[in-house]
XYZ file of C-alpha atoms in Angstrom:
673
model
C -8.257 -22.778 -17.317
C -10.661 -25.651 -16.457
C -12.021 -25.790 -19.975
C -8.592 -26.282 -21.496
C -7.675 -28.922 -18.885
C -10.844 -30.833 -19.679
C -10.019 -30.651 -23.391
C -6.458 -31.892 -22.831
C -7.684 -34.771 -20.682
C -10.218 -35.846 -23.295
C -7.677 -35.416 -26.072
C -5.249 -37.648 -24.187
C -7.851 -40.428 -23.822
C -8.860 -40.199 -27.487
C -5.193 -40.227 -28.469
C -4.566 -43.469 -26.558
C -7.635 -45.155 -28.065
C -6.653 -44.081 -31.584
C -3.138 -45.437 -31.208
C -4.461 -48.736 -29.888
C -6.812 -49.141 -32.868
C -3.974 -48.232 -35.214
C -1.760 -50.910 -33.676
C -4.414 -53.601 -33.842
C -4.951 -52.882 -37.516
C -1.207 -53.033 -38.107
C -0.667 -56.490 -36.609
C -1.823 -58.128 -39.811
C 0.805 -56.290 -41.861
C 3.914 -58.098 -43.006
C 7.028 -57.944 -40.833
C 10.330 -56.962 -42.387
C 13.857 -57.065 -41.021
C 14.576 -55.730 -37.522
C 16.700 -52.884 -38.941
C 14.961 -50.234 -41.013
C 16.808 -47.408 -42.732
C 14.722 -44.265 -42.988
C 15.793 -41.235 -44.983
C 17.950 -39.203 -42.611
C 17.565 -41.577 -39.628
C 18.661 -45.111 -38.765
C 16.251 -47.012 -36.537
C 17.511 -50.212 -34.947
C 15.498 -52.610 -32.832
C 16.580 -55.766 -31.042
C 14.498 -58.855 -31.521
C 11.987 -59.400 -28.732
C 11.837 -63.203 -28.735
C 14.957 -64.043 -26.726
C 15.149 -66.836 -24.168
C 17.452 -64.723 -21.944
C 14.618 -62.221 -21.289
C 11.647 -64.608 -21.152
C 8.797 -63.217 -19.086
C 10.639 -60.003 -18.272
C 8.988 -56.603 -18.736
C 11.705 -54.171 -19.814
C 11.886 -50.616 -21.150
C 14.816 -48.912 -22.852
C 14.863 -45.128 -23.181
C 15.604 -44.204 -26.780
C 18.878 -42.393 -27.551
C 16.937 -39.594 -29.254
C 15.119 -38.893 -25.990
C 18.411 -38.939 -24.076
C 19.775 -36.289 -26.420
C 16.626 -34.196 -26.141
C 16.807 -34.294 -22.321
C 20.587 -33.843 -22.144
C 20.413 -30.851 -19.761
C 17.830 -32.454 -17.465
C 18.162 -34.691 -14.439
C 17.315 -38.385 -14.505
C 14.199 -37.603 -12.447
C 12.761 -35.486 -15.289
C 13.680 -38.098 -17.892
C 11.930 -40.900 -16.012
C 8.790 -38.941 -15.126
C 8.241 -37.837 -18.729
C 9.082 -41.025 -20.621
C 8.405 -44.056 -18.401
C 5.621 -45.346 -16.112
C 7.762 -44.532 -13.043
C 6.200 -41.874 -10.796
C 8.721 -39.318 -9.497
C 7.957 -37.629 -6.186
C 9.708 -34.259 -6.505
C 10.154 -31.822 -3.610
C 10.622 -28.951 -6.046
C 12.807 -27.755 -8.877
C 16.328 -29.097 -8.248
C 15.296 -30.661 -4.918
C 15.013 -34.247 -3.703
C 13.326 -36.550 -6.243
C 12.562 -40.205 -5.512
C 10.945 -42.952 -7.585
C 7.809 -44.976 -7.053
C 7.855 -48.024 -9.314
C 4.547 -49.921 -9.478
C 3.275 -48.300 -6.292
C 6.264 -49.205 -4.152
C 8.480 -46.993 -1.990
C 11.749 -45.314 -3.135
C 13.915 -47.999 -1.505
C 12.122 -50.661 -3.569
C 13.737 -49.365 -6.784
C 17.256 -50.739 -7.240
C 19.602 -48.553 -9.320
C 22.848 -49.632 -10.983
C 25.515 -47.483 -12.629
C 27.698 -49.469 -15.045
C 26.815 -52.652 -13.192
C 27.346 -51.549 -9.572
C 24.463 -50.792 -7.223
C 24.324 -47.107 -6.188
C 21.414 -47.200 -3.732
C 22.436 -45.429 -0.534
C 23.364 -47.990 2.156
C 22.005 -45.471 4.684
C 18.557 -44.704 3.278
C 18.350 -47.507 0.717
C 17.208 -45.158 -2.060
C 18.531 -42.836 -4.792
C 17.973 -39.108 -5.273
C 17.400 -38.941 -9.036
C 17.688 -35.140 -9.107
C 21.454 -35.579 -8.543
C 22.011 -37.702 -11.682
C 22.460 -35.582 -14.837
C 21.318 -37.120 -18.118
C 24.420 -35.589 -19.725
C 26.678 -38.341 -18.351
C 24.422 -41.232 -19.458
C 24.565 -43.243 -22.674
C 21.979 -45.902 -21.830
C 18.967 -45.970 -19.519
C 16.916 -49.143 -19.181
C 14.278 -50.367 -16.754
C 13.439 -53.847 -15.527
C 9.880 -53.833 -14.235
C 8.887 -55.777 -11.131
C 10.396 -59.233 -10.711
C 12.632 -58.839 -13.795
C 14.950 -56.872 -11.470
C 16.006 -60.145 -9.801
C 18.412 -60.550 -12.717
C 20.367 -57.564 -11.292
C 19.771 -57.629 -7.532
C 17.209 -58.620 -4.958
C 15.134 -55.981 -3.177
C 13.694 -54.362 -6.302
C 10.095 -54.983 -5.293
C 9.060 -52.323 -7.793
C 11.830 -52.820 -10.340
C 15.331 -51.687 -11.239
C 16.812 -48.808 -13.242
C 20.100 -49.399 -15.016
C 22.242 -46.518 -16.282
C 25.504 -47.072 -18.133
C 28.128 -45.752 -20.533
C 29.463 -47.287 -23.715
C 32.317 -46.584 -26.141
C 32.006 -45.322 -29.703
C 34.643 -47.330 -31.568
C 34.182 -45.195 -34.683
C 35.286 -42.047 -32.839
C 38.689 -40.487 -33.527
C 38.148 -36.975 -32.132
C 35.035 -35.316 -30.750
C 34.961 -31.975 -28.928
C 31.734 -30.224 -27.963
C 30.499 -27.401 -25.756
C 26.908 -26.837 -24.657
C 25.655 -23.663 -22.972
C 22.226 -23.323 -21.380
C 20.621 -20.093 -20.143
C 17.260 -20.262 -18.413
C 14.677 -18.647 -16.201
C 15.368 -17.971 -12.516
C 19.055 -17.175 -13.254
C 19.780 -20.729 -14.399
C 23.123 -21.445 -16.090
C 24.250 -24.801 -17.486
C 27.642 -25.589 -19.031
C 28.788 -28.896 -20.515
C 32.099 -29.855 -22.109
C 32.854 -33.135 -23.866
C 36.209 -34.452 -25.137
C 36.542 -37.894 -26.728
C 39.549 -39.345 -28.544
C 40.482 -42.839 -29.667
C 40.612 -45.523 -32.325
C 39.431 -49.111 -32.877
C 41.514 -50.370 -29.942
C 41.231 -47.622 -27.350
C 38.737 -44.911 -26.414
C 38.993 -42.109 -23.847
C 36.170 -39.733 -23.028
C 35.841 -36.922 -20.468
C 32.654 -35.024 -19.671
C 32.610 -31.931 -17.457
C 29.529 -30.022 -16.309
C 28.445 -27.126 -14.119
C 24.881 -26.109 -13.214
C 23.565 -23.339 -11.021
C 20.299 -21.524 -10.408
C 18.895 -18.929 -8.000
C 15.579 -20.798 -8.358
C 13.680 -17.794 -6.975
C 10.373 -18.136 -8.808
C 7.086 -16.669 -7.569
C 3.933 -18.653 -6.853
C 0.427 -18.249 -5.474
C 0.637 -19.434 -1.872
C -2.676 -21.178 -1.185
C -1.524 -22.318 2.247
C -1.574 -18.793 3.690
C -4.456 -16.321 3.404
C -5.442 -12.912 4.742
C -8.926 -11.518 5.190
C -9.588 -8.546 2.903
C -13.057 -7.041 2.508
C -14.605 -10.191 3.912
C -12.741 -12.499 1.503
C -9.740 -14.748 1.954
C -6.891 -13.625 -0.311
C -3.822 -15.796 -1.041
C -0.557 -13.861 -1.376
C 1.996 -14.060 -4.187
C 5.077 -15.528 -2.525
C 8.688 -16.171 -3.621
C 10.582 -19.424 -3.451
C 13.428 -18.158 -1.246
C 16.617 -19.905 -0.152
C 16.176 -22.452 -2.961
C 19.283 -22.008 -5.114
C 21.717 -24.730 -6.051
C 25.147 -25.315 -7.549
C 26.369 -28.586 -9.017
C 29.570 -29.474 -10.792
C 31.106 -32.780 -11.741
C 33.027 -34.867 -14.218
C 32.983 -38.330 -15.731
C 36.078 -39.987 -17.183
C 35.840 -43.224 -19.191
C 38.536 -45.490 -20.589
C 37.934 -48.502 -22.857
C 40.562 -50.883 -24.227
C 40.273 -53.930 -26.507
C 43.573 -55.819 -26.082
C 42.092 -58.594 -28.247
C 38.975 -58.819 -30.351
C 37.148 -60.877 -27.732
C 38.236 -58.937 -24.617
C 37.303 -55.558 -23.184
C 38.840 -53.633 -20.290
C 37.119 -50.493 -19.007
C 37.363 -48.015 -16.144
C 34.991 -45.183 -15.231
C 35.232 -42.469 -12.584
C 32.324 -40.165 -11.749
C 32.855 -37.311 -9.293
C 30.274 -34.683 -8.313
C 29.583 -31.955 -5.724
C 26.034 -30.633 -5.243
C 25.380 -27.704 -2.899
C 21.728 -26.766 -2.573
C 19.562 -24.765 -0.224
C 16.209 -26.161 0.870
C 13.382 -23.589 0.991
C 10.853 -23.453 3.802
C 7.451 -25.017 3.268
C 4.655 -22.776 2.025
C 3.000 -22.749 5.460
C 6.043 -21.076 7.068
C 5.336 -17.539 8.318
C 8.466 -16.866 10.387
C 11.368 -14.479 9.750
C 13.419 -14.820 6.567
C 16.669 -15.413 8.482
C 15.366 -18.440 10.392
C 15.107 -22.123 9.439
C 17.824 -21.841 6.783
C 18.346 -25.339 5.381
C 21.355 -26.427 3.336
C 22.534 -29.799 2.023
C 25.860 -30.685 0.405
C 26.351 -34.009 -1.423
C 29.867 -35.062 -2.427
C 29.984 -38.231 -4.517
C 32.812 -40.281 -5.965
C 32.145 -43.506 -7.859
C 34.673 -45.727 -9.616
C 34.198 -49.002 -11.464
C 36.589 -51.186 -13.461
C 35.819 -54.405 -15.286
C 37.276 -57.005 -17.596
C 35.216 -59.189 -19.898
C 35.987 -61.969 -22.339
C 33.662 -63.774 -24.704
C 33.805 -66.707 -27.104
C 31.188 -68.290 -29.331
C 29.814 -70.278 -26.398
C 30.791 -68.436 -23.211
C 31.298 -65.041 -21.593
C 33.089 -64.058 -18.403
C 33.001 -60.785 -16.449
C 35.038 -59.536 -13.494
C 33.959 -56.200 -12.016
C 34.967 -54.139 -8.993
C 33.694 -50.749 -7.857
C 33.944 -48.227 -5.051
C 31.415 -45.613 -3.955
C 32.027 -42.786 -1.476
C 29.386 -40.279 -0.423
C 29.661 -37.439 2.078
C 26.278 -35.943 2.921
C 26.156 -32.851 5.146
C 22.896 -31.241 6.257
C 22.655 -27.980 8.196
C 19.732 -26.087 9.727
C 20.681 -22.611 10.987
C 18.942 -19.673 12.648
C 20.074 -16.071 12.892
C 20.644 -15.127 16.534
C 21.382 -11.503 17.497
C 25.007 -11.116 18.525
C 25.900 -14.685 17.546
C 25.161 -14.799 13.822
C 23.962 -18.041 12.255
C 23.650 -20.707 14.941
C 23.127 -24.333 13.875
C 20.086 -26.194 15.181
C 21.110 -29.279 13.161
C 24.670 -30.018 12.052
C 24.558 -33.507 10.569
C 27.473 -35.136 8.747
C 27.580 -38.621 7.292
C 30.043 -40.732 5.319
C 28.935 -43.742 3.266
C 31.344 -46.160 1.627
C 30.767 -49.268 -0.463
C 33.112 -51.770 -2.101
C 31.205 -53.717 -4.753
C 32.577 -56.816 -6.475
C 31.117 -59.245 -8.989
C 32.202 -62.270 -11.023
C 29.884 -63.590 -13.719
C 30.015 -66.473 -16.175
C 27.548 -67.359 -18.942
C 27.595 -70.507 -21.068
C 25.596 -71.355 -24.197
C 25.174 -75.057 -24.880
C 23.061 -74.577 -28.000
C 20.635 -72.172 -29.620
C 17.987 -73.606 -27.326
C 19.807 -73.733 -23.977
C 22.055 -71.336 -22.028
C 23.142 -70.706 -18.435
C 23.975 -67.550 -16.449
C 25.664 -67.202 -13.067
C 27.310 -64.581 -10.897
C 28.553 -63.973 -7.390
C 28.504 -60.585 -5.652
C 30.373 -59.588 -2.495
C 29.666 -56.058 -1.274
C 30.881 -54.224 1.832
C 29.091 -51.140 3.176
C 30.138 -48.721 5.906
C 28.198 -45.785 7.377
C 29.241 -43.161 9.929
C 26.636 -40.531 10.792
C 26.666 -37.896 13.544
C 24.893 -34.691 14.556
C 27.258 -32.468 16.552
C 24.338 -30.429 17.975
C 22.198 -33.259 19.356
C 25.267 -35.451 19.980
C 23.528 -38.364 18.271
C 24.583 -40.707 15.476
C 25.738 -44.196 14.658
C 28.550 -46.126 12.996
C 28.160 -49.561 11.471
C 29.218 -51.752 8.582
C 27.763 -54.754 6.777
C 29.043 -57.428 4.415
C 26.504 -58.633 1.826
C 26.700 -61.740 -0.389
C 24.581 -62.751 -3.353
C 24.638 -65.901 -5.517
C 22.698 -66.065 -8.771
C 22.010 -68.694 -11.416
C 19.652 -68.736 -14.402
C 18.628 -71.348 -16.961
C 17.271 -70.153 -20.320
C 15.589 -72.639 -22.652
C 13.660 -72.535 -25.911
C 11.112 -75.156 -26.923
C 10.069 -75.777 -30.536
C 10.821 -72.185 -31.620
C 7.581 -71.011 -29.978
C 8.237 -71.007 -26.235
C 11.032 -69.442 -24.184
C 11.360 -70.225 -20.472
C 13.692 -68.490 -18.024
C 14.289 -69.773 -14.497
C 16.280 -67.698 -11.991
C 17.431 -68.376 -8.448
C 19.092 -65.871 -6.110
C 20.382 -66.429 -2.581
C 21.386 -63.440 -0.434
C 23.003 -62.696 2.904
C 22.848 -59.231 4.520
C 25.382 -59.453 7.316
C 24.299 -62.407 9.419
C 20.770 -62.377 7.972
C 20.100 -64.919 5.244
C 17.148 -64.407 2.976
C 15.079 -67.332 1.763
C 15.779 -68.589 -1.750
C 14.432 -66.145 -4.337
C 13.009 -68.036 -7.358
C 11.675 -66.716 -10.670
C 9.953 -68.513 -13.554
C 9.031 -66.572 -16.685
C 7.924 -67.422 -20.201
C 7.437 -65.909 -23.659
C 5.093 -67.607 -26.087
C 5.142 -66.656 -29.762
C 1.486 -66.481 -30.719
C 1.980 -66.254 -34.485
C 4.966 -67.913 -36.209
C 6.966 -65.312 -38.117
C 5.235 -62.449 -36.292
C 6.611 -60.594 -33.301
C 3.506 -60.964 -31.158
C 4.254 -62.428 -27.729
C 2.368 -63.330 -24.613
C 4.596 -62.979 -21.549
C 4.303 -63.894 -17.901
C 6.216 -64.681 -14.729
C 5.850 -65.481 -11.060
C 8.549 -64.832 -8.494
C 9.402 -64.143 -4.914
C 11.406 -61.116 -3.806
C 13.017 -60.142 -0.534
C 14.437 -56.878 0.811
C 16.505 -56.346 3.933
C 16.100 -53.098 5.925
C 18.518 -50.265 5.189
C 21.112 -49.255 7.780
C 19.066 -46.168 8.681
C 16.029 -48.394 9.237
C 18.012 -50.446 11.728
C 20.360 -48.014 13.449
C 19.335 -44.357 12.923
C 19.477 -42.333 16.150
C 16.971 -41.656 17.429
C 14.351 -43.997 15.970
C 16.172 -46.922 14.327
C 14.555 -50.285 14.884
C 16.920 -53.314 14.979
C 13.874 -55.584 15.344
C 12.489 -54.770 11.882
C 11.469 -57.734 9.773
C 12.723 -57.898 6.159
C 10.136 -57.221 3.462
C 8.971 -60.359 1.688
C 6.763 -60.451 -1.392
C 5.320 -62.706 -4.079
C 4.580 -61.157 -7.469
C 3.189 -62.278 -10.760
C 2.458 -60.556 -14.051
C 1.437 -61.299 -17.592
C 0.988 -59.292 -20.721
C 1.277 -58.852 -24.455
C 4.107 -57.383 -26.475
C 4.343 -56.923 -30.202
C 6.174 -55.055 -32.931
C 5.366 -54.407 -36.570
C 7.918 -53.267 -39.145
C 6.143 -52.196 -42.302
C 7.758 -50.183 -45.074
C 9.065 -47.035 -43.345
C 7.185 -47.481 -40.089
C 8.052 -49.221 -36.819
C 5.210 -49.713 -34.388
C 5.761 -51.473 -31.045
C 3.857 -51.777 -27.814
C 3.394 -53.794 -24.667
C 0.816 -54.038 -21.913
C 1.379 -55.748 -18.572
C -0.939 -56.584 -15.677
C 0.894 -57.020 -12.364
C 0.162 -57.969 -8.762
C 2.564 -57.831 -5.791
C 1.608 -59.064 -2.335
C 4.203 -57.744 0.123
C 4.492 -58.611 3.814
C 6.296 -56.566 6.503
C 6.356 -53.375 4.401
C 8.667 -50.853 6.126
C 7.370 -47.332 6.731
C 8.542 -44.443 8.951
C 5.795 -42.933 11.140
C 5.686 -40.442 14.054
C 5.959 -42.111 17.453
C 4.670 -41.055 20.863
C 8.324 -40.477 21.843
C 8.441 -37.302 19.755
C 10.419 -38.590 16.767
C 9.872 -40.762 13.704
C 10.631 -44.472 13.706
C 10.237 -47.317 11.187
C 7.652 -50.042 11.575
C 6.432 -52.990 9.556
C 3.011 -52.934 7.888
C 1.818 -56.517 7.955
C 0.638 -56.419 4.324
C 0.539 -54.151 1.260
C -1.103 -55.175 -2.006
C -0.004 -53.389 -5.195
C -1.656 -54.250 -8.488
C -2.359 -52.555 -11.758
C -1.592 -52.115 -15.431
C 1.336 -50.693 -17.401
C 1.071 -49.957 -21.122
C 3.231 -48.206 -23.676
C 3.314 -47.730 -27.406
C 5.707 -46.172 -29.866
C 5.379 -45.262 -33.551
C 8.325 -44.102 -35.668
C 8.048 -43.368 -39.338
C 8.897 -41.021 -42.194
C 6.695 -39.134 -44.594
C 8.733 -37.917 -47.553
C 11.462 -35.858 -45.815
C 9.657 -35.598 -42.471
C 10.619 -37.995 -39.677
C 8.180 -38.248 -36.817
C 7.723 -40.184 -33.619
C 4.723 -40.602 -31.313
C 5.057 -42.482 -28.033
C 2.870 -42.850 -24.955
C 2.822 -44.634 -21.602
C 0.034 -45.224 -19.102
C 0.037 -46.681 -15.583
C -2.892 -47.727 -13.412
C -1.534 -48.365 -9.916
C -3.640 -49.492 -6.981
C -1.381 -49.799 -3.899
C -3.414 -50.529 -0.764
C -2.582 -50.698 2.923
C -3.914 -54.009 4.243
C -2.068 -53.749 7.561
C -3.313 -54.607 11.036
C -6.316 -52.395 11.908
C -5.275 -52.467 15.585
C -2.146 -50.514 14.562
C -3.477 -48.324 11.723
C -7.163 -48.125 12.503
C -10.042 -49.077 10.262
C -9.969 -45.700 8.429
C -6.615 -46.578 6.811
C -7.408 -50.174 5.899
C -7.735 -50.744 2.160
C -6.753 -47.156 1.312
C -4.266 -46.024 -1.348
C -0.707 -45.502 -0.109
C 0.337 -41.869 0.248
C 1.676 -40.012 -2.821
C 0.841 -42.878 -5.211
C -1.395 -41.680 -8.106
C -4.020 -44.137 -9.281
C -3.645 -42.879 -12.880
C -0.574 -41.453 -14.584
C 0.625 -41.219 -18.149
C 2.576 -39.265 -20.723
C 3.015 -38.915 -24.453
C 5.630 -37.431 -26.745
C 5.299 -36.044 -30.243
C 8.603 -35.429 -32.042
C 9.012 -34.039 -35.558
C 12.198 -33.590 -37.613
C 12.438 -31.806 -40.973
C 15.602 -30.564 -42.726
C 17.498 -29.925 -39.500
C 14.502 -28.462 -37.663
C 13.121 -30.311 -34.633
C 9.916 -29.859 -32.688
C 8.891 -31.833 -29.587
C 5.756 -31.665 -27.455
C 5.787 -33.527 -24.134
C 2.612 -34.088 -22.089
C 2.323 -35.637 -18.597
C -0.830 -36.424 -16.620
C -1.008 -37.313 -12.914
C -4.096 -38.269 -10.953
C -4.919 -37.203 -7.410
C -2.527 -38.142 -4.615
C -3.258 -38.456 -0.917
C -0.904 -37.357 1.845
C -2.514 -39.271 4.731
C -3.054 -42.998 5.216
C -6.807 -42.353 5.578
C -6.927 -40.656 2.138
C -8.337 -37.478 3.656
C -9.536 -35.215 0.823
C -9.532 -32.002 2.849
C -7.911 -28.949 1.295
C -4.607 -29.441 3.125
C -4.275 -33.203 2.820
C -4.934 -33.850 -0.872
C -3.001 -33.100 -4.044
C -5.241 -32.449 -7.022
C -4.576 -33.917 -10.497
C -2.480 -31.902 -12.906
C -1.461 -31.950 -16.565
C 1.990 -30.762 -17.585
C 3.102 -29.721 -21.082
C 6.576 -28.841 -22.376
C 7.538 -27.601 -25.845
C 10.926 -27.431 -27.544
C 11.988 -26.134 -30.965
C 15.505 -26.422 -32.383
C 17.631 -26.153 -35.509
C 20.960 -27.737 -36.409
C 23.624 -26.474 -38.843
C 26.631 -28.317 -40.311
C 29.831 -26.812 -41.733
C 32.175 -29.653 -42.677
C 33.538 -30.960 -39.326
C 31.774 -28.313 -37.222
C 28.149 -28.709 -36.111
C 26.062 -25.958 -34.540
C 22.665 -26.261 -32.879
C 20.249 -23.968 -31.070
C 17.135 -24.929 -29.112
C 14.510 -23.116 -27.072
C 12.571 -25.042 -24.425
C 9.335 -23.918 -22.783
C 8.492 -25.773 -19.575
C 4.970 -25.780 -18.117
C 3.691 -24.375 -21.389
C 0.209 -23.506 -20.103
C 1.399 -22.108 -16.746
C -0.196 -24.880 -14.692
C -0.386 -24.417 -10.905
C 0.497 -27.707 -9.300
C 2.327 -29.473 -6.484
C 4.149 -32.783 -6.403
C 4.641 -32.762 -2.613
C 2.473 -31.085 0.016
C 3.613 -27.520 0.864
C 6.322 -27.520 -1.832
C 5.635 -25.027 -4.649
C 6.460 -25.729 -8.287
C 7.306 -23.107 -10.938
C 4.992 -21.717 -13.578
C 5.972 -21.243 -17.218
C 9.738 -20.978 -17.631
C 12.294 -21.089 -20.429
C 15.689 -22.457 -21.396
C 17.907 -21.533 -24.361
C 20.533 -24.084 -25.439
C 23.477 -23.443 -27.758
C 25.819 -26.225 -28.860
C 29.002 -26.303 -30.928
C 30.853 -29.533 -31.707
C 33.860 -30.599 -33.748
C 33.969 -34.162 -35.096
C 36.952 -35.520 -37.008
């Protein structure tokens, strides 16, 4: 439907321009308190002008969106509501993040304060993180991530859980039934009082995932014309089940003790690529991920200080199998890879406030990682461990109620390797007294050590790899207007990151892949978002949008890459991407329309635009309609979701098909005392 696509694209551009004009006209309006009570909805917003976040570009995913995406994975949540580009290998398959044009390992991810990036690969598979177990999702863009960890050349994503001290008893059950024999089940039990809270969440998901698609990779000649067959996504099913237990205790009013345990098993088949034309009982791929994560912490605060002690443990068993059917022998493994990853993560932090205009932050992290990986078929593998240290200090100062300045310093050791000092200087300047209109900016260095796979994977690991070292700066505008029953907020940021010794895996003449350093990569661009929330009589509505312009270029040595790759966009990084959400609520009814747009993506370093080496732009639309009912302490809700509303044919990764229009029905019952 090229005509409809053209209309949607134009509508999207007009929509962005209209919102921008609306915001500019609203700046002159008076600003009210930071908490606005709308009929039927409470909207709360933290003040933007804080010295502790000076110069930092941050995004927090709204709780309403978390509830709307409760049956989705974190990969879907991020791709539809943030500027982060998610590279998905298919429905339920591997999904990694590209933050500001960087690679998946350049996005640092924390769960309740502990880093959960794989010590093997250095990245996170966001398809394995269900939104159901999350209470908060926030992003620190670019150099702001230094406040959490080093190595986030693109940024950091922080997911966490929090207690509800008003809860006494809450029991709920959610059932989802969807296309491709998809079944979702969620159970929640929470009990407690003002001193103690306990919450358990259990979930189970499964899908045959056997959707059909037009296979444009394969063609037959019929009557002088090439005809593409209708194919089926075979051997693509998955099962996932897990649980999260949380315990919170306030022994005194100024102390908090908490413990959280997250356990999950994911068993998924990996379908063959669309170009595969072999027998159905060959190249059968399967991957099993078993994860256990535990974290406990104690915190104490006074009027002038705060202290935190945290300790966590992460265990991951990842098994990958590739089997072929052999007559008389059954399924014979061609790859039988098993790996165990363990991490002990410890942190002590102390913050001190001298006055309203001056405060200090500090913390020390000591983390131990161990990896054992082996393939019993090829008889290859490696075992290693590493002890990492990190020291952090920050000074936050306000000048004359108009200027906030934040200075951060981080010093890291990865085993015996010491990184140079990592500094950050950021500022917020209040342009108009009494108005929340800020100009923000920062400049910082960042540094990332190679992952254990980069160094030791067999075959191909490269112990001689240089750490990645970058200098970044950014500046932008952020503002918010509270007027009557409307909250309007937005920010726009221009960024530039110059990164040396970028690590990339490429095929070698030895017959396997190995990592190398690109001498230089330059990533620069623009991020913008806006959000409007208001009420019109008894109708509550919300309109939000994000846009990212990302130019990530390979400026490596032409003697290594050739002149055809110099200055070209990095693979799988779209130059343009964006999304918007329209949400409407009226007397228990809810309607939400989600739209995503992605520009072209290249799959070769030379940006070859041939049919096989180029991914065309696509526009994705989802629609959901729901209704809630209340009967004293019992609440009921039903919702129907339509994904890929206009049956778009698209791909996120070369030779990996994506589904057409599909559906999900959700039914929820909850008891709240």
